[in-house]
Coordinates of C-alpha atoms and ligand atoms in Angstrom, one line a residue:
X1 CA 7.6 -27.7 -9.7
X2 CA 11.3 -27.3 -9.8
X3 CA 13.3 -27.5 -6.4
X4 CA 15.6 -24.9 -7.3
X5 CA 15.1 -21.2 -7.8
X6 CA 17.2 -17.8 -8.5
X7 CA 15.1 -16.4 -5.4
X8 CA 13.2 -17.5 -3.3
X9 CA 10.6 -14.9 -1.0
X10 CA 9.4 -15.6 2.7
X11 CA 6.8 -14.0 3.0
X12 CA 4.1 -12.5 0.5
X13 CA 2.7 -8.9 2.1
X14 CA 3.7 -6.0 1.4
X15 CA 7.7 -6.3 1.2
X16 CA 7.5 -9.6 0.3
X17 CA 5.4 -10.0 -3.0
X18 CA 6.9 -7.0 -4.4
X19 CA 10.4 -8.6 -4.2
X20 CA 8.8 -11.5 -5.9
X21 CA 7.2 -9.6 -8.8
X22 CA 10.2 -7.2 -9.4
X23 CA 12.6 -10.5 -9.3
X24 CA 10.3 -12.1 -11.9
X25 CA 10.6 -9.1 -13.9
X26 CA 14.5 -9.1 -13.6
X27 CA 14.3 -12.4 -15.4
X28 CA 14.9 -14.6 -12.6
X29 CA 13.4 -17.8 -11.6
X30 CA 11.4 -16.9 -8.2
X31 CA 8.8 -18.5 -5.5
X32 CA 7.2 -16.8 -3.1
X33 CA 5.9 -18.7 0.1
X34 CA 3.5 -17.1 2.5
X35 CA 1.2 -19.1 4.9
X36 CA -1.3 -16.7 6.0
X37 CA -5.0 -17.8 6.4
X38 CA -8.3 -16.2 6.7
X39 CA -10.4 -17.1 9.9
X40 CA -12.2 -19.6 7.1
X41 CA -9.0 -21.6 6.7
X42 CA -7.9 -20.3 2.9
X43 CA -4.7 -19.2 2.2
X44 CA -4.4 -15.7 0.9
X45 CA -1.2 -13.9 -0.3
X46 CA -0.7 -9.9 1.2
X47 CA 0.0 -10.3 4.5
X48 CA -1.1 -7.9 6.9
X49 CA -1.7 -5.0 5.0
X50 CA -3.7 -6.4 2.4
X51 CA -5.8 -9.0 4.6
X52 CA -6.0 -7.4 8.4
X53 CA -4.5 -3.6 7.5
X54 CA -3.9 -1.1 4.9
X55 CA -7.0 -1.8 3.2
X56 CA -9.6 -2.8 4.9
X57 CA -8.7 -0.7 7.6
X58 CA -8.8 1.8 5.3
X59 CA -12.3 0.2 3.6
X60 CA -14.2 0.9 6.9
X61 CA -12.8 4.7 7.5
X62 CA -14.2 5.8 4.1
X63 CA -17.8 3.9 4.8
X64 CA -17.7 5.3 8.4
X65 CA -16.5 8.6 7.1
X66 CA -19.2 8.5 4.4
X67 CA -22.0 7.8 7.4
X68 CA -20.4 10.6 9.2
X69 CA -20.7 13.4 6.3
X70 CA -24.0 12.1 5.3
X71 CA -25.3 12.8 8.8
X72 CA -23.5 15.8 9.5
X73 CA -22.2 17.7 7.0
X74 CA -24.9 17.8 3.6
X75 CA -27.6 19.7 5.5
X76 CA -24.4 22.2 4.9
X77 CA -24.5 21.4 1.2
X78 CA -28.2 22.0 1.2
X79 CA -28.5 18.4 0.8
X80 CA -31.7 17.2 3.0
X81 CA -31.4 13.9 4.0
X82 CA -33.6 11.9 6.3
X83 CA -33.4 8.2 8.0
X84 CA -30.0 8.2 7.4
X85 CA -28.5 4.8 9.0
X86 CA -26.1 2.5 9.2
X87 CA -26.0 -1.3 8.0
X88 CA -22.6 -2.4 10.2
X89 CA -22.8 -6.1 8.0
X90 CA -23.0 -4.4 4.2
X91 CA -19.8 -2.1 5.7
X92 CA -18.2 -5.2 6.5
X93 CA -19.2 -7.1 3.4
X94 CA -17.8 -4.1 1.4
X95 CA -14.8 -4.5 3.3
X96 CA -14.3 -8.1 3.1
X97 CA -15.2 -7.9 -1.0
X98 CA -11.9 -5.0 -1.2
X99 CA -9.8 -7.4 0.6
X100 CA -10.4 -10.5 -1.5
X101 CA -10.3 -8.7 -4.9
X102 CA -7.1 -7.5 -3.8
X103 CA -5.3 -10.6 -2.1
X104 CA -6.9 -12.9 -5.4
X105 CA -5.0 -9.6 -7.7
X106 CA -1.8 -11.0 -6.0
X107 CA -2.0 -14.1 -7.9
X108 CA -2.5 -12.6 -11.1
X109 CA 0.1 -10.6 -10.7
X110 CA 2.1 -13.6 -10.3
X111 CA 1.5 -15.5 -13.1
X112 CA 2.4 -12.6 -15.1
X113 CA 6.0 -12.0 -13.5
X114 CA 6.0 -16.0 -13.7
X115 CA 6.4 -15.9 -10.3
X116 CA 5.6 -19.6 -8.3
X117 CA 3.3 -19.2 -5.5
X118 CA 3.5 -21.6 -2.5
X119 CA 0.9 -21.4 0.0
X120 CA 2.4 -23.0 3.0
X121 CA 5.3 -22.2 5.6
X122 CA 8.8 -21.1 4.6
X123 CA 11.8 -22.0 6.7
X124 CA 15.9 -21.1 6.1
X125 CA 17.7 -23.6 6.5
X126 CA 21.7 -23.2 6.7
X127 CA 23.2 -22.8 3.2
X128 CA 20.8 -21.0 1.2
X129 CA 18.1 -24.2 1.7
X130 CA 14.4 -23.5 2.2
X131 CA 11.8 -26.4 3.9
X132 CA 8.6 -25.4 2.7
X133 CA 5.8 -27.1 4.3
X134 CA 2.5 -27.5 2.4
X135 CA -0.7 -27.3 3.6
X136 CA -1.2 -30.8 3.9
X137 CA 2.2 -30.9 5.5
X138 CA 3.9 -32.6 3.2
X139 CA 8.0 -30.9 3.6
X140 CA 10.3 -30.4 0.4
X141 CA 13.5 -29.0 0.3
X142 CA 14.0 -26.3 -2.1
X143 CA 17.1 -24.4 -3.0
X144 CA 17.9 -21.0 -4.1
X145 CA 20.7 -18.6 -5.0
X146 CA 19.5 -15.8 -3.1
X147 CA 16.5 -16.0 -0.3
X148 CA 14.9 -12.9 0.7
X149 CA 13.3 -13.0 4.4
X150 CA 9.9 -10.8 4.6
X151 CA 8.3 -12.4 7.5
X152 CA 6.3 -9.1 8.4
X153 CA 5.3 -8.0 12.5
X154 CA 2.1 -9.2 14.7
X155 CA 0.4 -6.9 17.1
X156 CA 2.8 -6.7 20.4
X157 CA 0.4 -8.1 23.7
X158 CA 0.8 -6.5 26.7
X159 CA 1.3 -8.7 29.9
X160 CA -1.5 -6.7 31.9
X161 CA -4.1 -6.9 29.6
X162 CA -3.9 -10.1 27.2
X163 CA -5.7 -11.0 24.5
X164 CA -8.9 -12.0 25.5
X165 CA -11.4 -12.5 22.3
X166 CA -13.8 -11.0 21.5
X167 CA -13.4 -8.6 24.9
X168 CA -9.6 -7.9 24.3
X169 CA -8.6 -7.6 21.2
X170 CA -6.0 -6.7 18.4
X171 CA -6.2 -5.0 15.2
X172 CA -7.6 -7.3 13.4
X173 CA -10.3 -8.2 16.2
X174 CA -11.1 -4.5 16.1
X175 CA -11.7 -4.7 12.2
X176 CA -14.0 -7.3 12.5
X177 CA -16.3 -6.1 14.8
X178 CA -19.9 -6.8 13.9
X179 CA -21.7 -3.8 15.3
X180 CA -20.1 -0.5 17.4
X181 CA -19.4 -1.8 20.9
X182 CA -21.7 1.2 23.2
X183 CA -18.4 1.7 25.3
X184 CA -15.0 1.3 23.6
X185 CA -11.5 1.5 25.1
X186 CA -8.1 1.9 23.1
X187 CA -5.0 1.3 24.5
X188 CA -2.7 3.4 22.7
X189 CA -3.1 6.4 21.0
X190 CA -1.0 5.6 18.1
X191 CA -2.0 5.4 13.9
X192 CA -3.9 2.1 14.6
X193 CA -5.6 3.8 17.6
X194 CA -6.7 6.6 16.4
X195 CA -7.7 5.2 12.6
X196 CA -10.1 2.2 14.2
X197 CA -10.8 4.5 17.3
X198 CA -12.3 7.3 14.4
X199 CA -14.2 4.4 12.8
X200 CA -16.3 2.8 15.7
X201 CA -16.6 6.6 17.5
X202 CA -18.2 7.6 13.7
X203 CA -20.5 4.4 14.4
X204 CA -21.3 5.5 17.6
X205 CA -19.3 4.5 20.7
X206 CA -18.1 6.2 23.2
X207 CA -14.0 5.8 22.6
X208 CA -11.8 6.5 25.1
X209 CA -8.3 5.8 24.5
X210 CA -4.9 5.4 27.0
X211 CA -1.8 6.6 26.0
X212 CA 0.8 6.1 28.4
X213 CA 3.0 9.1 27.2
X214 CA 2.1 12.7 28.0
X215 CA 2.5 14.0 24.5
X216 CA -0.1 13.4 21.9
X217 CA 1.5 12.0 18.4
X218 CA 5.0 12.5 20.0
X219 CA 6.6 11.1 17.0
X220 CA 4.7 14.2 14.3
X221 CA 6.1 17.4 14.8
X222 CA 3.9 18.9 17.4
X223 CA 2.1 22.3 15.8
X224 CA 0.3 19.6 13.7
X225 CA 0.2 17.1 16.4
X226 CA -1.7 19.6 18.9
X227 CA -4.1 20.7 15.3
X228 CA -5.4 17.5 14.9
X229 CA -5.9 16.7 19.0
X230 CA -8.2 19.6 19.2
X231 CA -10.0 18.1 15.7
X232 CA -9.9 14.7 17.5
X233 CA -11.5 16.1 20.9
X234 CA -14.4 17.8 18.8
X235 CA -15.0 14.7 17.4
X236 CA -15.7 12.9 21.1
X237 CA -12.5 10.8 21.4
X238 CA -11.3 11.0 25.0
X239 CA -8.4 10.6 24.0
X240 CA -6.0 10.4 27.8
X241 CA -2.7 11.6 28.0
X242 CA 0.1 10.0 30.3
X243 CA -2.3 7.1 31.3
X244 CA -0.3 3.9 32.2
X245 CA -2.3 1.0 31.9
X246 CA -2.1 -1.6 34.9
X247 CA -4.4 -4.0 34.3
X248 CA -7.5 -5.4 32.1
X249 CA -10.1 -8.4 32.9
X250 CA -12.8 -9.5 31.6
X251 CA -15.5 -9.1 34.2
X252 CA -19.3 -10.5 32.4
X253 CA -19.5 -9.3 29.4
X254 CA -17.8 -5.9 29.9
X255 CA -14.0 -5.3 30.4
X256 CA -12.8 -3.4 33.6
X257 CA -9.6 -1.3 33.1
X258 CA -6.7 0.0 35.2
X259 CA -5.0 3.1 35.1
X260 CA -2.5 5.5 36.5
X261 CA -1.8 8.8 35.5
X262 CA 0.1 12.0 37.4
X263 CA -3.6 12.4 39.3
X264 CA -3.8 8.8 40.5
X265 CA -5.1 5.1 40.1
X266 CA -8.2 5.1 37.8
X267 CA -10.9 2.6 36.6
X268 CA -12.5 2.1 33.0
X269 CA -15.4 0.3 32.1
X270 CA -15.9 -0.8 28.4
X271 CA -17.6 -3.0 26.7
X272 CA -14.2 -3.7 24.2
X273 CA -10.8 -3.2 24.5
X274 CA -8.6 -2.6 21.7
X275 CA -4.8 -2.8 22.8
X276 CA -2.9 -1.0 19.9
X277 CA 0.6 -0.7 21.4
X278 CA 2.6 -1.1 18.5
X279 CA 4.1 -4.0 16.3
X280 CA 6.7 -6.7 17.0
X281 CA 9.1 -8.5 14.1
X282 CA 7.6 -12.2 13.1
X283 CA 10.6 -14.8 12.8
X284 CA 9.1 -17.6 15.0
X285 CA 9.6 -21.2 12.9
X286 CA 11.8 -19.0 10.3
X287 CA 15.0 -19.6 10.8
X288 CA 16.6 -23.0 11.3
X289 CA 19.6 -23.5 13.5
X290 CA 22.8 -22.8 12.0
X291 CA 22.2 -20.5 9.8
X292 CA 23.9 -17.0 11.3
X293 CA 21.1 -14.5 10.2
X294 CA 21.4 -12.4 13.6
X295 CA 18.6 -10.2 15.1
X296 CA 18.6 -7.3 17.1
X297 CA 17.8 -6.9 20.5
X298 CA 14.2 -6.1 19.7
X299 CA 14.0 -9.5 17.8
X300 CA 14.5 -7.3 14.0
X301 CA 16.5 -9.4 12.0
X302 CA 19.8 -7.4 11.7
X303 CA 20.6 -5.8 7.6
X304 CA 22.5 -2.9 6.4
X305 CA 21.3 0.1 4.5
X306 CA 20.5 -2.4 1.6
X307 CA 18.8 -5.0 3.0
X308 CA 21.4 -7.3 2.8
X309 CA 21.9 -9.7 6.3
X310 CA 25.7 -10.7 7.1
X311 CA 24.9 -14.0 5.5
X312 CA 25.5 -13.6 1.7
X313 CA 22.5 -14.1 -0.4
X314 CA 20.3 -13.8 2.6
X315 CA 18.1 -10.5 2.3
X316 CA 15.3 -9.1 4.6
X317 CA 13.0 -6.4 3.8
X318 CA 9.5 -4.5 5.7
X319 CA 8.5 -5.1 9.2
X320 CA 10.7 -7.6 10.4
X321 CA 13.5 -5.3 9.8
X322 CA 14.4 -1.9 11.6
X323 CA 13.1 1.5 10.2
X324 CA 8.8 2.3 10.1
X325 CA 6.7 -0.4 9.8
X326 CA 5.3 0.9 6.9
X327 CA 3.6 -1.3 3.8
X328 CA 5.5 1.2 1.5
X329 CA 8.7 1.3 3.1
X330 CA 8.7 -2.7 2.8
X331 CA 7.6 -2.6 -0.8
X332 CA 10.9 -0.4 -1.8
X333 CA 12.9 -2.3 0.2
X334 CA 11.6 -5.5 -1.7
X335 CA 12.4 -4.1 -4.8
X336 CA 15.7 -2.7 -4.0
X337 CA 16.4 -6.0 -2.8
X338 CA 15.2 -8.3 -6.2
X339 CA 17.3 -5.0 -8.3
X340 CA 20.1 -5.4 -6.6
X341 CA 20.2 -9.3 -6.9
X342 CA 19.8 -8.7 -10.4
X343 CA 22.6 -6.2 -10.9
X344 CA 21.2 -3.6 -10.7
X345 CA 20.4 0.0 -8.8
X346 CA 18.4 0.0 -5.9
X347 CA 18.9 2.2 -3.0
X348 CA 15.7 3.3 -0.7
X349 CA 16.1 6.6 0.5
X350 CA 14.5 6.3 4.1
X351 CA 15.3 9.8 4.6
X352 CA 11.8 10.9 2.5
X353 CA 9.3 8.1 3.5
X354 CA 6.1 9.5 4.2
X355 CA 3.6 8.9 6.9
X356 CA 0.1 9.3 6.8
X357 CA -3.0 8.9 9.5
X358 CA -5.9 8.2 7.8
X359 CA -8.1 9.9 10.4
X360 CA -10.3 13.5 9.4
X361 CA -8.9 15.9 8.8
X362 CA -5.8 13.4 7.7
X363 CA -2.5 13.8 8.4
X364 CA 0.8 13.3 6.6
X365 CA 4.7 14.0 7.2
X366 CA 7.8 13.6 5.3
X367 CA 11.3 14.3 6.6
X368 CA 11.9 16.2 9.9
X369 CA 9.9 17.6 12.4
X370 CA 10.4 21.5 13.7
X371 CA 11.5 20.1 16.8
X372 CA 13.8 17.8 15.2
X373 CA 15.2 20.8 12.9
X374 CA 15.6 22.9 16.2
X375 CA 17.3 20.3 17.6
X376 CA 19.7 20.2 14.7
X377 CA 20.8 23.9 15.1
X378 CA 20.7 24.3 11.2
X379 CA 19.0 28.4 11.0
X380 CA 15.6 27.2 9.2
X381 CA 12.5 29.0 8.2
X382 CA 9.0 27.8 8.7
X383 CA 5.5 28.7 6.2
X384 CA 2.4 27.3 7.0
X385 CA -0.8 27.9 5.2
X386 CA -4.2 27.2 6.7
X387 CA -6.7 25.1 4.6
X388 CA -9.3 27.5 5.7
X389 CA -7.8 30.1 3.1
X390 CA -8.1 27.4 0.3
X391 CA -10.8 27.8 -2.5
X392 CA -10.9 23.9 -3.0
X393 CA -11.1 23.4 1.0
X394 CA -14.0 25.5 1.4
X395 CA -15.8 24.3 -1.3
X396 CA -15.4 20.9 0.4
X397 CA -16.7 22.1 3.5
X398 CA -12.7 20.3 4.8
X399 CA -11.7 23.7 5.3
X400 CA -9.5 22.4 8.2
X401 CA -5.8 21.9 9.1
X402 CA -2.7 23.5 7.9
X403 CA 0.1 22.5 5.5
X404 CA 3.5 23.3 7.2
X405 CA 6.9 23.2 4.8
X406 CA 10.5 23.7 6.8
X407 CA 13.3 24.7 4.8
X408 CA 16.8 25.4 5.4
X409 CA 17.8 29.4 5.9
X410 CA 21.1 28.7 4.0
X411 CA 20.4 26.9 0.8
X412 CA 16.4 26.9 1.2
X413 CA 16.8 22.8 0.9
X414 CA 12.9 21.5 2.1
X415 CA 13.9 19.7 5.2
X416 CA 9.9 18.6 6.0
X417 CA 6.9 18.8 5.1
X418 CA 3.4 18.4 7.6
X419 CA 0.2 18.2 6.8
X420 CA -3.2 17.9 8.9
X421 CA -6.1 18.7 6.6
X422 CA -8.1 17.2 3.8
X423 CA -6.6 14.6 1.7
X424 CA -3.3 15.4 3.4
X425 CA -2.2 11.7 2.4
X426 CA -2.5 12.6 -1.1
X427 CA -1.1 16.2 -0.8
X428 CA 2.3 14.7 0.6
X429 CA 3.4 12.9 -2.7
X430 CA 4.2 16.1 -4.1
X431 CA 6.3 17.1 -0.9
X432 CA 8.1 13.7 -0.7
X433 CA 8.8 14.3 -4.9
X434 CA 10.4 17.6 -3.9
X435 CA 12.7 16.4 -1.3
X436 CA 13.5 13.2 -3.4
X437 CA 14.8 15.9 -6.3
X438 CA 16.5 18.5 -3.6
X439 CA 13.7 20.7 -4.7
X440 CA 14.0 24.1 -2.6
X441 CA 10.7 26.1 -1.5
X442 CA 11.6 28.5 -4.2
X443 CA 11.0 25.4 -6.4
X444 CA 8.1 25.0 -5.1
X445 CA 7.2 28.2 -5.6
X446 CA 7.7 28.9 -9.0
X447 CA 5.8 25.0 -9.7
X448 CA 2.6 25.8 -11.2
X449 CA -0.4 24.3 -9.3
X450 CA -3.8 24.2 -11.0
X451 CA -6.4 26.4 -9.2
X452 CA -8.5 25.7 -6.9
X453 CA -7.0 22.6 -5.7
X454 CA -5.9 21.7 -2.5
X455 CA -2.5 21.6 -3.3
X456 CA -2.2 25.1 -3.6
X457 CA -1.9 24.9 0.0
X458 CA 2.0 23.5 -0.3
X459 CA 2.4 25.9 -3.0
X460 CA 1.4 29.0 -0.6
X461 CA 3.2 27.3 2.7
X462 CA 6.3 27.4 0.2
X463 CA 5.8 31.0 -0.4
X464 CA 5.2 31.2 3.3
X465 CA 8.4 30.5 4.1
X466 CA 9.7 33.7 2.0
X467 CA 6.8 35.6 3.7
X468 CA 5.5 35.9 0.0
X469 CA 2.0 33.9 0.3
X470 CA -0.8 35.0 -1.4
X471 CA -3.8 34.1 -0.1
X472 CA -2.7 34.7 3.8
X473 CA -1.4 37.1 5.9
X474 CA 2.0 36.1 6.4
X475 CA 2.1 35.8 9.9
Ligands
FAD501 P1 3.3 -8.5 6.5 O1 2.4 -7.7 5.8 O2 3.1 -8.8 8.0 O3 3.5 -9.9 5.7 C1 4.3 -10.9 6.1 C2 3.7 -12.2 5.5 O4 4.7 -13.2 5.7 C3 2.4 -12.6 6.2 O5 1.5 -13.0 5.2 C4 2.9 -13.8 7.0 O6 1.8 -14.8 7.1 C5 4.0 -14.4 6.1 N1 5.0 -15.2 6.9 C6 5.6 -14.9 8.0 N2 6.5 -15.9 8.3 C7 6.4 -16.8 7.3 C8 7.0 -18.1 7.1 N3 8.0 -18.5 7.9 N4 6.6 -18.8 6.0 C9 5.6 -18.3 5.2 N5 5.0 -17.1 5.4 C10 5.4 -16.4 6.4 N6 1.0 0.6 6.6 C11 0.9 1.6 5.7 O7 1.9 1.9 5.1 N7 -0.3 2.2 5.5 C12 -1.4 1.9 6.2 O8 -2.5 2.5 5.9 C13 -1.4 0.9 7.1 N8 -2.4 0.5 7.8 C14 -2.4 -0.5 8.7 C15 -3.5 -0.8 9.5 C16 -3.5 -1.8 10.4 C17 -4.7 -2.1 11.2 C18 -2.3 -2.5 10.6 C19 -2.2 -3.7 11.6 C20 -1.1 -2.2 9.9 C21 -1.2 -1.2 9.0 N9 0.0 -0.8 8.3 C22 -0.1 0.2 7.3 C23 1.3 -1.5 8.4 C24 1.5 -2.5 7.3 O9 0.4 -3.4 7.3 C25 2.8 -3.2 7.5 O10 3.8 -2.2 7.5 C26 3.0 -4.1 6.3 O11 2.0 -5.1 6.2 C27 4.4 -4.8 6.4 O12 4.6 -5.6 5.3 P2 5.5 -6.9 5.4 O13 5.4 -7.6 4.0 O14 6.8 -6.6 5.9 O15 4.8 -7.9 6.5
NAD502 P1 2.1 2.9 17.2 O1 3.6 2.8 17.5 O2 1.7 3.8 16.1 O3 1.4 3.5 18.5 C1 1.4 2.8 19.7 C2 1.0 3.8 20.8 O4 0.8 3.1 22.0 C3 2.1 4.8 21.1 O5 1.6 6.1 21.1 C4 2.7 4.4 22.4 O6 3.2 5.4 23.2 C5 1.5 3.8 23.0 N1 1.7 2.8 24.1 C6 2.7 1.8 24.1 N2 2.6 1.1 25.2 C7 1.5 1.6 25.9 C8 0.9 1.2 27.1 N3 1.4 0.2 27.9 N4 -0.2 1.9 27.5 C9 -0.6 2.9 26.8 N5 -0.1 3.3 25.6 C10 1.0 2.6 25.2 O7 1.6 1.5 17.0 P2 0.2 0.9 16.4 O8 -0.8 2.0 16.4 O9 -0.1 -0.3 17.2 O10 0.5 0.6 14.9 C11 1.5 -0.5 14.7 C12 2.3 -0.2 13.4 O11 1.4 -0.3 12.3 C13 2.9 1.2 13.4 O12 4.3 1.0 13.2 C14 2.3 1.9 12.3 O13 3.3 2.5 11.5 C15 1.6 0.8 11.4 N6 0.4 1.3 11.0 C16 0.4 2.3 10.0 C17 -0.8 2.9 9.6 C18 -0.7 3.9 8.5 O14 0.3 4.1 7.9 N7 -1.7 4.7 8.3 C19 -2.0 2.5 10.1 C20 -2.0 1.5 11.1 C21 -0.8 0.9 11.5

């Protein structure tokens, strides 16, 4: 193996083996170095999203959602079914098959970018130097003309109620759980609290979950937030508004739970605890003394618009850099960074990254929120279209949600777009296309869109805007 590279990658999830791939493609010389390891002890490239996230997070809500349908919704159909259950190990060997398929896909990605995987831990070292410790342990010093830093987040803890396996746990804990606990508390009514609260509720628990502020979803813009609340509350997730949680111990086999909201102190009893509070930046062992990459008061290491760190040649890209801590965010930023270390473009424009919820109905947003456009003072115009006047939705039986578009009243420029309904997470890629190109909603309008599908649902919430919809009312 040579000791000395074009690029070198900490870090191979999301940000970081993209970076890797699109360097290799670039022609350079590149290694990427992750060290993350199954509970079994093997190495696997991906990081979070691909091993303890993204995907098999989203593995389990399709199976659950599957169970759910199957149950509910195809006596509806006509469909008779009978002795309908559930087999929580298959789910989880389904799960577990996605993930390795995936992480092992990493590798053959690799040796076609002629990319050099280490398996092992990365550390900068001042001077563009990288220690990179083997499995065995074994420490060699490699060199590199530009290093990019994608060292990823871990689940933040939260001093009154610590990680306690297999009571307390994290994300991850929560995906591995074997069968649906009968009483399940989330802390945190965030994405990862609602997406693995939906999955064990759809199994069967009762979910309650503890959000210390008294908005639901207060980062989505609020008409769709407040949709998929009531969704969520038909569903049977308690979901608690303005709950401060004070403390959590493991009492037998059950945890007990403190609370205070505007009424009072409260108690919980579950028999889990999920505490989904959000994400912290990863840079422990990364970054040897001496080597001036700065980070921010919330421990993000500090980079401009571009990625690039005040050390030159030192990059940093995804979670352990400000902005969402979002797998694709990280993955343009990867690339940006390896094009731009090449010579070439790259620019990520963080104005149209989209978010999605992988709950049911779904829910996706690009760009601003009404309350954000309010806020602005720019005149704007709103269309919405309900899902319940779609042919495709109805045929579905999803025939729930709205798609929302904002646009400017001056130059009709699409300033968001916000979905809660079926397959909302697919729907947005059109919207973010349209904001990426300036598209206005008279763009929009005049864009064919095959019929019936469901995105003739941003098509009529464009013509909404104008108060020139079709298929509703034009309130
Ligand atoms: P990571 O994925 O955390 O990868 C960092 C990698 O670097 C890890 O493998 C780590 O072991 C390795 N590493 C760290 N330090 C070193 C070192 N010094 N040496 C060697 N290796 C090192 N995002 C979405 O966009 N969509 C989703 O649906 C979604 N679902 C999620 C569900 C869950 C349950 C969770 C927890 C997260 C989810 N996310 C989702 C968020 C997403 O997983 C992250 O935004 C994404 O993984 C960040 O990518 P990253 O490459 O920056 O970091
Ligand atoms: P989050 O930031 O989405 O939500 C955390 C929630 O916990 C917030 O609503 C917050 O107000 C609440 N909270 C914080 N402290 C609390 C306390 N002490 N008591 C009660 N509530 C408290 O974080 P998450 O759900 O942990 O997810 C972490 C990251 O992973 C997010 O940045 C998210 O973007 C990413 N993620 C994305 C997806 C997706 O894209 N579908 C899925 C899962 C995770």
């Amino acid at each position: 193996m040579a000791d000395s590279f074009d690029v070198i990658v900490i870090g191979g999830g999301p940000a970081g083996y993209p970076a890797a791939i699109r360097a290799g493609q670039n022609k350079l010389t590149v290694a990427c170095i992750d060290e993350w390891r199954n509970r079994d002890g093997t190495y696997a490239f991906g990081g979070t999203c691909l091993n303890a996230g993204c995907i098999p997070s989203k593995a389990l809500l399709e199976s659950t959602e599957l169970y759910h349908r199957a149950r509910e919704e195809f006596a509806l159909h006509g469909i008779k079914t009978s002795g309908v259950s559930v087999d929580v190990a298959q789910m989880q060997k389904r799960k577990a098959g996605i993930v390795k398929t995936s992480t092992q896909g990493i590798l053959a990605l690799f040796k076609g970018a002629g990319v050099t995987p280490l398996q092992g831990h990365g550390k900068l070292l001042p001077g563009r130097r990288v220690e990179y410790t083997a499995a065995d342990g074994t420490k060699r010093e490699l060199t590199a003309a530009h290093v990019i830093l994608a060292s990823g987040s871990v689940p933040l803890e939260l001093k009154c109620a610590p990680f306690q396996a297999p009571h307390i746990i994290d994300s991850q804990g929560a995906l591995e759980l074997d069968s649906a606990p009968k009483r399940l508390g989330v802390i945190g009514a965030g994405v990862i609290g609602l997406e693995l609260g939906s999955v064990w509720r759809r199994l069967g628990s009762e979910v309650t979950v503890l959000e210390a502020l008294p908005d639901f979803l207060a980062i989505a813009d609020q008409q769709l937030a407040k949709e998929a609340a009531r969704h969520f509350k038909k569903q049977g997730l308690d979901i608690r508004l303005g709950a401060r949680v004070t403390g959590a111990r493991v009492a037998g086999d059950a945890v007990e739970v403190a609370y205070e909201d505007a009424a009072g102190a409260h108690g919980l009893t579950v028999d889990r605890l999920i505490v989904a509070v959000g994400r912290r930046p990863y840079t422990k062992d990364l970054l040897a003394e001496g080597t001036g990459i700065e980070l921010d008061e919330r421990g993000f290491i500090k980079v401009d618009q571009q990625c690039r760190t005040a050390v030159e040649g030192i990059w940093a890209v995804g979670d352990c850099v400000r902005g969402p801590m979002l797998a694709h965010k990280g993955k343009e930023e990867g690339v940006m960074a390896a094009d731009l270390i090449a010579g070439h473009f790259g620019e990520v424009n963080y104005k149209t990254v989209p978010a999605v919820i992988y709950t049911a109905p779904e829910i996706a947003w690009v760009g601003q929120t009404e309350e954000q456009v309010k806020a602005s003072g720019r005149p704007y115009k709103v269309g919405v279209f309900p899902f319940l006047a779609n042919g495709r939705a109805r045929a579905m039986e999803q025939a729930q949600g709205f798609a929302k578009i904002l646009a400017a009243r001056d130059d009709d420029e699409i300033l968001g777009v916000h979905i809660v309904g079926p397959m909302a997470g697919e729907l947005i890629a059109e919207a973010v296309l349209a904001m990426e190109y300036s598209a206005s909603t008279e763009d929009l309008q005049r864009t064919i869109h095959a019929h019936p599908t469901l995105s003739e649902s941003l098509h009529e919430a464009a013509l909404a805007a104008d108060k020139r919809a079709i298929d509703s009312l034009n309130r």
